[in-house]
Amino acid sequence: MPQVPYENIIEIKSVPLAVSEPIINFDRYSKLTKIQRTFAYVKRFIYNLKNPSQRRIGSLSVDELNDSFNGLCCIAQKELFFTEFKLLKMNSPLKHNSKLLCLSPFIDQNNLIRVGGRIESSQYTFENKHPIVLDASHYLTKLIFEYQHLQNFHAGPQLLLASVRQSVWPINGRRLARQVVRRCVRCRRAQGKTLQPKMGNLPPERLNPDYPFISVGLDFAGPFYILNRKGRGAKLIKCYMCIFVCMRFKCIHLEIVSDLSKNAFMMTLRRFVARRGRPAEIFCDNGRNFVAAAKELSIFLKQNSDSISDSASQDGIKFIFSPCYAPHFGGIWEAGVKSAKHHIVRILGNSHLTFEELYTLFVQVEAILNSRPLCPLSSSPNDLLFLSPGHFLIGRQLTSMPTPNLTDCNESHLQRYARVEKLRQHFWTRWQKEYISEMQQRRKWKENHVSLKVGDLVLIHEDFVPPLVWRLGRVTRLFPGVDGISRVADIATTRGIVRRPLVRLCPLQDEDTNG
């Protein structure tokens, strides 16, 4: 391999934009250079003991460095290919299962196993035509790859393997080249590849039967621009769409909101409760208006706990917030926003409506979304109707009580109300058999490739900035789910401890990086 005199290695420094360490520092990173020079001084010491009249002093020469590198390769080959080395020394054929058989190896004058190959007639140098044979499993081979990776300014796997093969032929070198690039901290920072844990199990709110809108997912979308009045001189003002999604049946309720303040959201929530009933729990992200509404409700219940009866005090709404920067924790309402905007954007186009016109459009889109099939349509010709969220919104009052099971009763023996109740319970049965069974599969994130531990060094993914300026932190705590897989972690940074999902973390080191 090409040798660089140690005295001529200069630490090149610049003014970095995002990192403080130097871009190139061979003296700090290249273990191969240090081992090679140490072995060269050992060989010089042995030579000076044997030849006191011809002592070698001063800086190491290129020949000494090359001889040191060849000596290291010879030691490695005797550890890796001991049997092949003895057979080649005796001019005997190699075994049929030998790794070197396809390379036509031979031993040169320095007792090094080199590649015989098929390019003897080429005009390349002897080192290029007959590189030294090494195996990717040896530590020396790993050091050579790391050295060439830095020499070629953090080259990728293909270029790294090509540069190493100029002087050394590594067996299984392609795999080692990918490992070296993957373990390089600076390359990891530049790539910014985050973790992807296995998709979690569905919560009970998605599976256990209950009335619609008992468990609700909540989100905002927009802004939409509306006219403050009809006619000339009308001004455009902003408004937003608030979407409520039933966690069990995907029923959707749309409301129009004037702004993103706490008061506007409280009025929206009161309209929703008046039309759909009070939910037991609301799932949402960490929006400031949501957090403020949750605080106001809890303060109201605490301050008026004496005047409210025990039964009424238990009807408070429970807010469940997802982690920061984790929209995939609320996939069901994020998908609802996407479906609603799919219809609204195509109808609106570039036109601007008044408040009444836009609210009418929202209600019509809500009816369309509540008429979608919950699961794939049946192939049976006897099933004429598909199961939709609208089936669970018709036929009950907001305070209706559970009724006895009438599914197995003869319809002709039932009263009119009982017939309607049997039809409604038929939808429950179909929901349990058809819809729930379709939710068994994981469409993506099927395997868990996360091996994050407490104390690992990570980068925190930030939007609209390059990976090299992402904040650096160390994992202080993991939050495993019911399946034992962690999806949220606490990260200690220079600004304090922050909580982020694992999909926002980029690990910088493997377990065997320092091995």
Coordinates of C-alpha atoms in Angstrom, one line a residue:
M1 CA 0.0 0.0 0.0
P2 CA 1.3 3.6 -0.5
Q3 CA 3.3 4.8 2.4
V4 CA 3.1 8.3 3.9
P5 CA 6.1 9.4 6.0
Y6 CA 4.9 10.0 9.5
E7 CA 6.8 13.3 9.8
N8 CA 5.0 14.7 6.7
I9 CA 1.6 14.0 8.1
I10 CA 0.0 17.4 8.8
E11 CA -3.1 17.9 10.8
I12 CA -5.3 19.9 8.5
K13 CA -7.7 22.3 10.3
S14 CA -10.3 24.6 8.9
V15 CA -13.2 26.6 10.3
P16 CA -16.0 24.1 10.5
L17 CA -19.6 25.2 10.3
A18 CA -21.2 22.6 12.5
V19 CA -18.5 20.5 14.2
S20 CA -15.5 21.5 16.3
E21 CA -13.1 18.6 15.6
P22 CA -10.6 18.8 12.6
I23 CA -11.7 17.4 9.3
I24 CA -8.5 15.3 8.8
N25 CA -6.3 14.1 11.6
F26 CA -4.4 11.0 10.6
D27 CA -2.3 11.1 13.8
R28 CA -5.4 10.7 15.9
Y29 CA -7.4 8.2 13.9
S30 CA -5.0 5.9 12.0
K31 CA -4.1 3.0 14.2
L32 CA -2.4 1.3 11.2
T33 CA 0.2 4.1 10.9
K34 CA 1.1 3.8 14.6
I35 CA 1.4 0.0 14.5
Q36 CA 3.4 0.1 11.3
R37 CA 5.8 2.6 12.7
T38 CA 6.2 0.7 16.0
F39 CA 6.9 -2.5 14.2
A40 CA 9.5 -0.7 12.0
Y41 CA 11.3 0.6 15.1
V42 CA 11.3 -2.9 16.5
K43 CA 12.9 -4.3 13.3
R44 CA 15.4 -1.4 13.3
F45 CA 16.3 -2.2 16.9
I46 CA 16.9 -5.9 16.0
Y47 CA 18.9 -4.9 13.0
N48 CA 21.1 -2.5 15.0
L49 CA 21.8 -5.3 17.5
K50 CA 23.0 -7.6 14.8
N51 CA 24.9 -4.9 12.8
P52 CA 26.5 -2.5 15.4
S53 CA 28.8 -1.1 12.7
Q54 CA 25.9 -0.2 10.3
R55 CA 23.4 1.2 12.7
R56 CA 20.3 2.9 11.3
I57 CA 19.4 6.2 12.9
G58 CA 17.2 9.1 12.1
S59 CA 13.7 9.1 10.6
L60 CA 12.2 5.9 9.2
S61 CA 12.8 5.5 5.5
V62 CA 10.2 4.4 3.0
D63 CA 11.9 1.0 2.6
E64 CA 11.7 0.4 6.4
L65 CA 8.0 1.3 6.4
N66 CA 7.3 -1.0 3.5
D67 CA 9.3 -3.8 5.1
S68 CA 7.3 -3.3 8.3
F69 CA 4.0 -3.5 6.5
N70 CA 5.1 -6.7 4.7
G71 CA 6.1 -8.2 8.0
L72 CA 2.7 -7.4 9.6
C73 CA 1.0 -9.0 6.6
C74 CA 3.3 -12.1 6.8
I75 CA 2.3 -12.6 10.5
A76 CA -1.4 -12.2 9.7
Q77 CA -1.2 -14.7 6.8
K78 CA 0.4 -17.3 9.0
E79 CA -2.4 -16.9 11.4
L80 CA -5.1 -17.0 8.7
F81 CA -3.7 -19.4 6.1
F82 CA -1.4 -21.7 8.1
T83 CA -2.3 -24.8 6.1
E84 CA -2.2 -23.1 2.7
F85 CA 1.2 -21.5 3.6
K86 CA 2.8 -24.9 4.3
L87 CA 1.3 -26.4 1.1
L88 CA 2.6 -23.6 -1.0
K89 CA 6.0 -23.8 0.5
M90 CA 6.1 -27.5 -0.5
N91 CA 4.8 -26.7 -4.0
S92 CA 1.8 -28.9 -3.2
P93 CA -1.8 -28.3 -4.6
L94 CA -4.2 -26.7 -2.3
K95 CA -7.3 -28.4 -0.9
H96 CA -10.5 -28.2 -2.9
N97 CA -12.3 -26.3 -0.1
S98 CA -9.6 -23.7 0.4
K99 CA -10.5 -20.0 0.2
L100 CA -7.4 -19.2 -1.9
L101 CA -7.9 -21.8 -4.6
C102 CA -9.7 -19.5 -7.0
L103 CA -6.9 -16.9 -6.7
S104 CA -4.0 -19.2 -7.9
P105 CA -1.8 -18.0 -5.0
F106 CA 2.0 -18.2 -4.8
I107 CA 4.7 -17.2 -2.3
D108 CA 7.1 -14.3 -3.2
Q109 CA 10.6 -13.7 -2.0
N110 CA 9.4 -12.0 1.2
N111 CA 7.4 -15.1 2.2
L112 CA 4.1 -13.4 1.4
I113 CA 1.1 -15.1 -0.2
R114 CA 0.1 -13.1 -3.3
V115 CA -2.6 -13.5 -5.9
G116 CA -1.6 -15.3 -9.0
G117 CA -4.6 -14.2 -11.0
R118 CA -5.1 -13.9 -14.7
I119 CA -3.7 -10.4 -15.5
E120 CA 0.0 -11.3 -15.7
S121 CA 0.2 -9.9 -19.2
S122 CA -1.0 -6.5 -18.2
Q123 CA 1.2 -3.4 -17.9
Y124 CA 0.4 -2.8 -14.2
T125 CA 3.0 -2.9 -11.5
F126 CA 3.8 -6.1 -9.6
E127 CA 1.9 -5.0 -6.5
N128 CA -1.2 -4.2 -8.6
K129 CA -1.1 -7.5 -10.5
H130 CA -0.3 -9.6 -7.5
P131 CA -1.7 -8.1 -4.3
I132 CA -1.1 -9.5 -0.9
V133 CA -3.9 -11.9 0.3
L134 CA -5.6 -11.2 3.6
D135 CA -8.9 -12.1 5.1
A136 CA -11.6 -9.6 6.2
S137 CA -11.8 -11.3 9.6
H138 CA -8.3 -10.2 10.7
Y139 CA -7.8 -7.1 12.7
L140 CA -5.0 -5.9 10.4
T141 CA -7.3 -6.0 7.4
K142 CA -9.8 -3.8 9.3
L143 CA -7.1 -1.3 10.1
I144 CA -6.1 -1.1 6.4
F145 CA -9.8 -0.4 5.4
E146 CA -10.1 2.3 8.1
Y147 CA -6.8 3.9 6.9
Q148 CA -7.9 3.9 3.3
H149 CA -11.3 5.2 4.3
L150 CA -9.7 8.3 5.8
Q151 CA -7.1 8.6 3.1
N152 CA -9.9 8.8 0.5
F153 CA -11.9 11.4 2.5
H154 CA -14.5 9.0 3.8
A155 CA -15.0 7.0 0.6
G156 CA -18.0 4.8 0.1
P157 CA -17.9 1.0 0.2
Q158 CA -17.2 0.6 -3.6
L159 CA -14.4 3.1 -3.8
L160 CA -13.0 1.9 -0.5
L161 CA -12.8 -1.7 -1.7
A162 CA -11.2 -0.6 -5.0
S163 CA -8.5 1.5 -3.3
V164 CA -7.6 -1.4 -0.9
R165 CA -7.3 -3.8 -3.7
Q166 CA -4.5 -1.8 -5.2
S167 CA -2.1 -3.5 -2.8
V168 CA -4.1 -6.0 -0.7
W169 CA -6.7 -8.5 -1.9
P170 CA -9.1 -8.9 1.1
I171 CA -11.3 -12.1 1.0
N172 CA -14.9 -11.0 1.8
G173 CA -13.7 -7.5 1.5
R174 CA -17.0 -6.1 0.3
R175 CA -18.7 -7.0 3.6
L176 CA -15.9 -5.4 5.6
A177 CA -16.0 -2.2 3.4
R178 CA -19.7 -1.8 4.2
Q179 CA -19.0 -2.3 7.9
V180 CA -16.2 0.3 8.0
V181 CA -18.4 2.9 6.3
R182 CA -21.3 2.1 8.6
R183 CA -19.2 2.3 11.8
C184 CA -17.6 5.7 10.8
V185 CA -19.1 8.3 13.2
R186 CA -18.6 11.2 10.7
C187 CA -20.3 9.2 7.9
R188 CA -23.2 8.4 10.2
R189 CA -23.6 12.0 11.1
A190 CA -23.6 13.0 7.4
Q191 CA -26.2 10.3 6.5
G192 CA -28.5 11.0 9.5
K193 CA -30.2 7.6 9.3
T194 CA -32.7 7.3 12.3
L195 CA -33.9 4.2 14.1
Q196 CA -37.0 2.3 13.1
P197 CA -38.5 0.1 15.8
K198 CA -41.1 -2.6 15.2
M199 CA -44.7 -1.4 14.8
G200 CA -46.4 -1.6 18.2
N201 CA -49.5 -3.5 19.2
L202 CA -52.9 -1.8 19.0
P203 CA -54.2 -0.2 22.2
P204 CA -57.4 -1.4 23.9
E205 CA -59.2 1.7 22.6
R206 CA -58.9 0.4 19.1
L207 CA -60.2 -3.2 19.8
N208 CA -62.7 -3.3 22.7
P209 CA -66.3 -2.6 21.6
D210 CA -68.0 0.5 23.0
Y211 CA -70.1 3.4 21.8
P212 CA -68.7 5.6 19.0
F213 CA -66.6 8.6 20.0
I214 CA -66.0 7.3 23.5
S215 CA -62.3 7.3 22.7
V216 CA -61.4 10.1 20.3
G217 CA -58.3 11.1 18.3
L218 CA -58.0 14.8 17.7
D219 CA -56.0 17.0 15.3
F220 CA -56.0 20.3 13.5
A221 CA -55.5 21.0 9.7
G222 CA -55.3 24.0 7.6
P223 CA -55.3 26.9 7.3
F224 CA -58.2 27.6 5.0
Y225 CA -59.0 31.0 3.7
I226 CA -62.6 32.2 3.9
L227 CA -64.4 35.5 3.0
N228 CA -65.6 37.6 5.9
R229 CA -68.7 38.5 3.9
K230 CA -70.2 38.3 0.4
G231 CA -69.8 41.0 -2.3
R232 CA -67.2 43.5 -3.1
G233 CA -64.6 44.6 -0.6
A234 CA -64.6 41.2 1.2
K235 CA -61.4 40.3 3.1
L236 CA -59.7 36.9 3.4
I237 CA -59.3 35.5 6.9
K238 CA -57.9 32.3 8.2
C239 CA -59.7 29.4 9.7
Y240 CA -58.8 25.8 10.5
M241 CA -60.3 22.4 10.5
C242 CA -60.6 20.4 13.7
I243 CA -61.1 16.6 13.1
F244 CA -62.4 14.2 15.7
V245 CA -61.8 10.5 14.8
C246 CA -63.4 7.6 16.7
M247 CA -60.7 5.2 17.7
R248 CA -62.9 2.1 17.3
F249 CA -64.9 2.7 14.2
K250 CA -63.1 5.5 12.4
C251 CA -66.1 7.7 12.6
I252 CA -65.2 11.2 11.7
H253 CA -66.5 14.5 12.9
L254 CA -65.3 17.8 11.4
E255 CA -65.5 21.3 12.9
I256 CA -64.4 24.7 11.7
V257 CA -62.3 26.7 14.0
S258 CA -61.6 30.5 13.8
D259 CA -58.0 30.3 15.3
L260 CA -55.7 28.0 17.2
S261 CA -56.3 29.5 20.6
K262 CA -57.4 27.7 23.8
N263 CA -60.8 29.4 23.8
A264 CA -61.5 28.5 20.2
F265 CA -60.7 24.9 20.9
M266 CA -62.8 24.8 24.1
M267 CA -65.8 26.1 22.1
T268 CA -65.1 23.5 19.4
L269 CA -65.0 20.8 22.0
R270 CA -68.3 21.9 23.5
R271 CA -69.9 21.7 20.1
F272 CA -68.6 18.2 19.6
V273 CA -69.8 17.0 23.0
A274 CA -73.3 18.5 22.4
R275 CA -73.6 16.6 19.1
R276 CA -71.7 13.4 19.7
G277 CA -71.6 13.0 23.4
R278 CA -68.9 13.4 26.0
P279 CA -65.8 11.3 25.2
A280 CA -64.0 9.5 28.0
E281 CA -60.5 10.1 26.6
I282 CA -59.0 12.3 23.9
F283 CA -55.7 11.3 22.2
C284 CA -53.8 14.2 20.6
D285 CA -50.3 15.5 20.1
N286 CA -48.6 18.1 22.2
G287 CA -50.2 21.2 20.7
R288 CA -50.2 24.2 23.0
N289 CA -54.0 24.7 22.6
F290 CA -54.6 21.0 23.6
V291 CA -52.4 21.2 26.6
A292 CA -54.0 24.4 27.8
A293 CA -57.5 22.9 27.4
A294 CA -56.5 19.9 29.4
K295 CA -55.2 22.1 32.2
E296 CA -58.4 24.2 32.2
L297 CA -60.6 21.1 32.5
S298 CA -58.5 19.6 35.3
I299 CA -58.4 23.0 37.2
F300 CA -62.2 23.3 36.8
L301 CA -62.9 19.8 38.1
K302 CA -60.5 20.4 41.1
Q303 CA -62.0 23.8 42.0
N304 CA -65.6 22.6 41.8
S305 CA -65.1 19.1 43.2
D306 CA -67.2 19.9 46.3
S307 CA -70.2 21.1 44.3
I308 CA -70.2 18.3 41.8
S309 CA -71.6 15.0 42.8
D310 CA -69.4 11.9 42.8
S311 CA -71.0 10.5 39.7
A312 CA -70.6 13.7 37.7
S313 CA -67.0 14.2 38.8
Q314 CA -66.1 10.9 37.1
D315 CA -67.2 12.2 33.7
G316 CA -64.1 14.3 33.2
I317 CA -62.3 14.0 29.9
K318 CA -58.9 12.4 30.0
F319 CA -56.3 13.9 27.6
I320 CA -53.6 11.5 26.5
F321 CA -50.7 13.2 24.7
S322 CA -48.3 11.5 22.3
P323 CA -44.5 12.3 22.5
C324 CA -43.1 15.4 20.8
Y325 CA -42.2 15.1 17.1
A326 CA -44.0 11.7 16.9
P327 CA -46.9 12.0 14.4
H328 CA -46.8 8.2 13.8
F329 CA -48.2 7.7 17.3
G330 CA -51.4 9.1 16.0
G331 CA -51.7 7.4 12.7
I332 CA -55.4 7.0 12.8
W333 CA -56.2 10.8 13.0
E334 CA -53.3 11.7 10.7
A335 CA -54.9 9.4 8.1
G336 CA -58.2 11.1 8.8
V337 CA -56.7 14.5 8.1
K338 CA -55.3 13.2 4.8
S339 CA -58.6 11.7 3.7
A340 CA -60.6 14.9 4.6
K341 CA -58.1 17.2 2.8
H342 CA -58.2 14.9 -0.2
H343 CA -61.8 15.9 -0.8
I344 CA -61.7 19.4 0.4
V345 CA -58.7 20.5 -1.7
R346 CA -60.2 19.1 -4.9
I347 CA -63.5 20.8 -4.3
L348 CA -62.1 24.2 -3.2
G349 CA -59.3 24.6 -5.7
N350 CA -58.4 28.3 -5.7
S351 CA -61.8 29.5 -4.7
H352 CA -62.7 31.2 -1.4
L353 CA -66.0 30.4 0.4
T354 CA -67.8 32.1 3.2
F355 CA -68.0 30.6 6.7
E356 CA -71.4 29.0 6.0
E357 CA -70.4 27.6 2.7
L358 CA -67.1 26.1 4.0
Y359 CA -68.9 24.6 7.0
T360 CA -71.5 23.0 4.7
L361 CA -68.7 21.6 2.7
F362 CA -67.1 20.1 5.8
V363 CA -70.3 18.4 6.8
Q364 CA -70.8 16.9 3.4
V365 CA -67.2 15.6 3.4
E366 CA -67.8 14.2 6.9
A367 CA -70.8 12.3 5.5
I368 CA -68.7 10.9 2.7
L369 CA -65.9 9.8 5.0
N370 CA -68.4 8.1 7.3
S371 CA -69.8 6.1 4.4
R372 CA -66.4 4.4 3.5
P373 CA -66.0 0.7 4.0
L374 CA -64.2 -0.2 7.2
C375 CA -62.7 -3.4 5.7
P376 CA -62.3 -5.0 2.2
L377 CA -65.6 -5.8 0.5
S378 CA -66.8 -9.4 0.7
S379 CA -66.7 -11.5 -2.4
S380 CA -70.0 -13.2 -1.5
P381 CA -73.0 -12.2 -3.7
N382 CA -75.3 -12.4 -0.6
D383 CA -73.5 -9.6 1.1
L384 CA -75.0 -6.5 -0.5
L385 CA -74.0 -3.9 2.1
F386 CA -70.5 -3.2 3.4
L387 CA -69.7 -2.2 6.9
S388 CA -69.1 1.5 7.3
P389 CA -68.6 4.0 10.2
G390 CA -72.1 5.3 9.6
H391 CA -73.7 2.1 10.8
F392 CA -72.5 2.8 14.3
L393 CA -73.8 6.4 14.3
I394 CA -77.5 5.7 13.6
G395 CA -80.1 4.2 15.9
R396 CA -79.0 5.3 19.4
Q397 CA -79.2 8.3 21.6
L398 CA -76.2 9.9 23.3
T399 CA -77.2 8.4 26.7
S400 CA -78.7 5.1 25.5
M401 CA -78.2 2.1 27.8
P402 CA -76.8 -1.3 26.7
T403 CA -79.5 -3.9 25.7
P404 CA -79.6 -7.7 26.0
N405 CA -78.1 -9.7 23.2
L406 CA -80.8 -10.4 20.6
T407 CA -78.6 -11.7 17.8
D408 CA -79.8 -15.3 18.0
C409 CA -83.6 -14.5 18.3
N410 CA -86.1 -15.0 15.6
E411 CA -86.8 -11.7 13.9
S412 CA -90.6 -12.4 13.5
H413 CA -91.0 -12.8 17.3
L414 CA -89.5 -9.4 18.1
Q415 CA -91.1 -6.0 18.5
R416 CA -90.2 -3.1 16.2
Y417 CA -87.6 -1.7 18.6
A418 CA -86.1 -5.1 19.1
R419 CA -85.7 -5.6 15.4
V420 CA -83.8 -2.4 15.1
E421 CA -81.7 -3.4 18.0
K422 CA -80.9 -6.7 16.5
L423 CA -79.8 -5.0 13.3
R424 CA -77.5 -2.7 15.3
Q425 CA -76.0 -5.7 17.1
H426 CA -75.4 -7.4 13.8
F427 CA -73.1 -4.6 12.9
W428 CA -71.2 -5.2 16.1
T429 CA -70.8 -8.8 15.2
R430 CA -69.5 -8.0 11.7
W431 CA -67.2 -5.4 13.1
Q432 CA -65.6 -8.0 15.4
K433 CA -65.3 -10.6 12.7
E434 CA -64.4 -8.6 9.7
Y435 CA -62.7 -5.3 10.8
I436 CA -60.7 -6.5 13.8
S437 CA -59.3 -9.5 11.9
E438 CA -58.0 -7.1 9.2
M439 CA -55.9 -5.3 11.8
Q440 CA -53.7 -8.3 12.7
Q441 CA -51.1 -7.6 10.0
R442 CA -48.3 -5.1 10.2
R443 CA -48.1 -3.4 6.8
K444 CA -44.7 -1.8 7.6
W445 CA -42.1 -1.8 10.4
K446 CA -42.4 -5.6 10.6
E447 CA -39.1 -6.2 12.4
N448 CA -37.3 -4.6 15.2
H449 CA -33.7 -3.5 14.3
V450 CA -33.2 -1.3 17.3
S451 CA -30.4 -2.1 19.7
L452 CA -30.3 1.2 21.6
K453 CA -29.1 1.2 25.2
V454 CA -28.8 3.6 28.1
G455 CA -25.6 5.6 27.6
D456 CA -25.5 5.4 23.8
L457 CA -24.4 8.5 21.8
V458 CA -27.1 9.7 19.4
L459 CA -28.1 12.6 17.2
I460 CA -31.5 14.2 17.6
H461 CA -33.2 14.6 14.2
E462 CA -34.2 18.2 13.6
D463 CA -36.3 19.5 10.7
F464 CA -34.9 21.9 8.1
V465 CA -31.3 21.6 9.2
P466 CA -28.5 19.3 7.8
P467 CA -27.5 16.3 9.8
L468 CA -24.1 17.7 10.7
V469 CA -25.7 20.4 12.9
W470 CA -28.2 18.1 14.7
R471 CA -27.8 18.2 18.5
L472 CA -25.7 15.5 20.1
G473 CA -26.9 13.7 23.2
R474 CA -26.7 10.6 25.3
V475 CA -29.5 8.2 26.2
T476 CA -30.5 8.4 29.8
R477 CA -33.7 6.4 29.9
L478 CA -35.8 4.1 27.7
F479 CA -39.5 3.6 27.8
P480 CA -40.4 0.0 26.8
G481 CA -44.0 -0.8 25.6
V482 CA -46.1 -3.7 26.6
D483 CA -44.2 -5.9 24.1
G484 CA -40.9 -5.0 25.6
I485 CA -39.8 -2.8 22.7
S486 CA -38.7 0.8 23.5
R487 CA -40.0 3.5 21.2
V488 CA -39.4 6.6 23.3
A489 CA -36.2 7.7 25.1
D490 CA -34.9 10.6 27.3
I491 CA -31.8 12.2 25.8
A492 CA -29.4 14.3 27.8
T493 CA -28.1 17.3 25.8
T494 CA -26.3 20.5 26.5
R495 CA -29.7 22.2 26.8
G496 CA -31.1 19.7 29.2
I497 CA -33.0 16.4 29.0
V498 CA -35.5 16.1 26.1
R499 CA -37.9 13.2 25.3
R500 CA -38.0 12.0 21.8
P501 CA -39.3 9.0 19.9
L502 CA -36.7 6.6 18.5
V503 CA -37.6 7.4 14.9
R504 CA -36.0 10.8 15.7
L505 CA -32.7 9.4 17.0
C506 CA -29.6 8.6 14.9
P507 CA -27.2 6.3 16.7
L508 CA -23.5 7.1 16.2
Q509 CA -21.9 3.9 17.4
D510 CA -22.4 0.2 17.3
E511 CA -21.7 -2.2 20.1
D512 CA -18.5 -3.4 18.5
T513 CA -17.3 0.0 17.1
N514 CA -14.4 0.2 19.5
G515 CA -13.5 -3.4 19.2

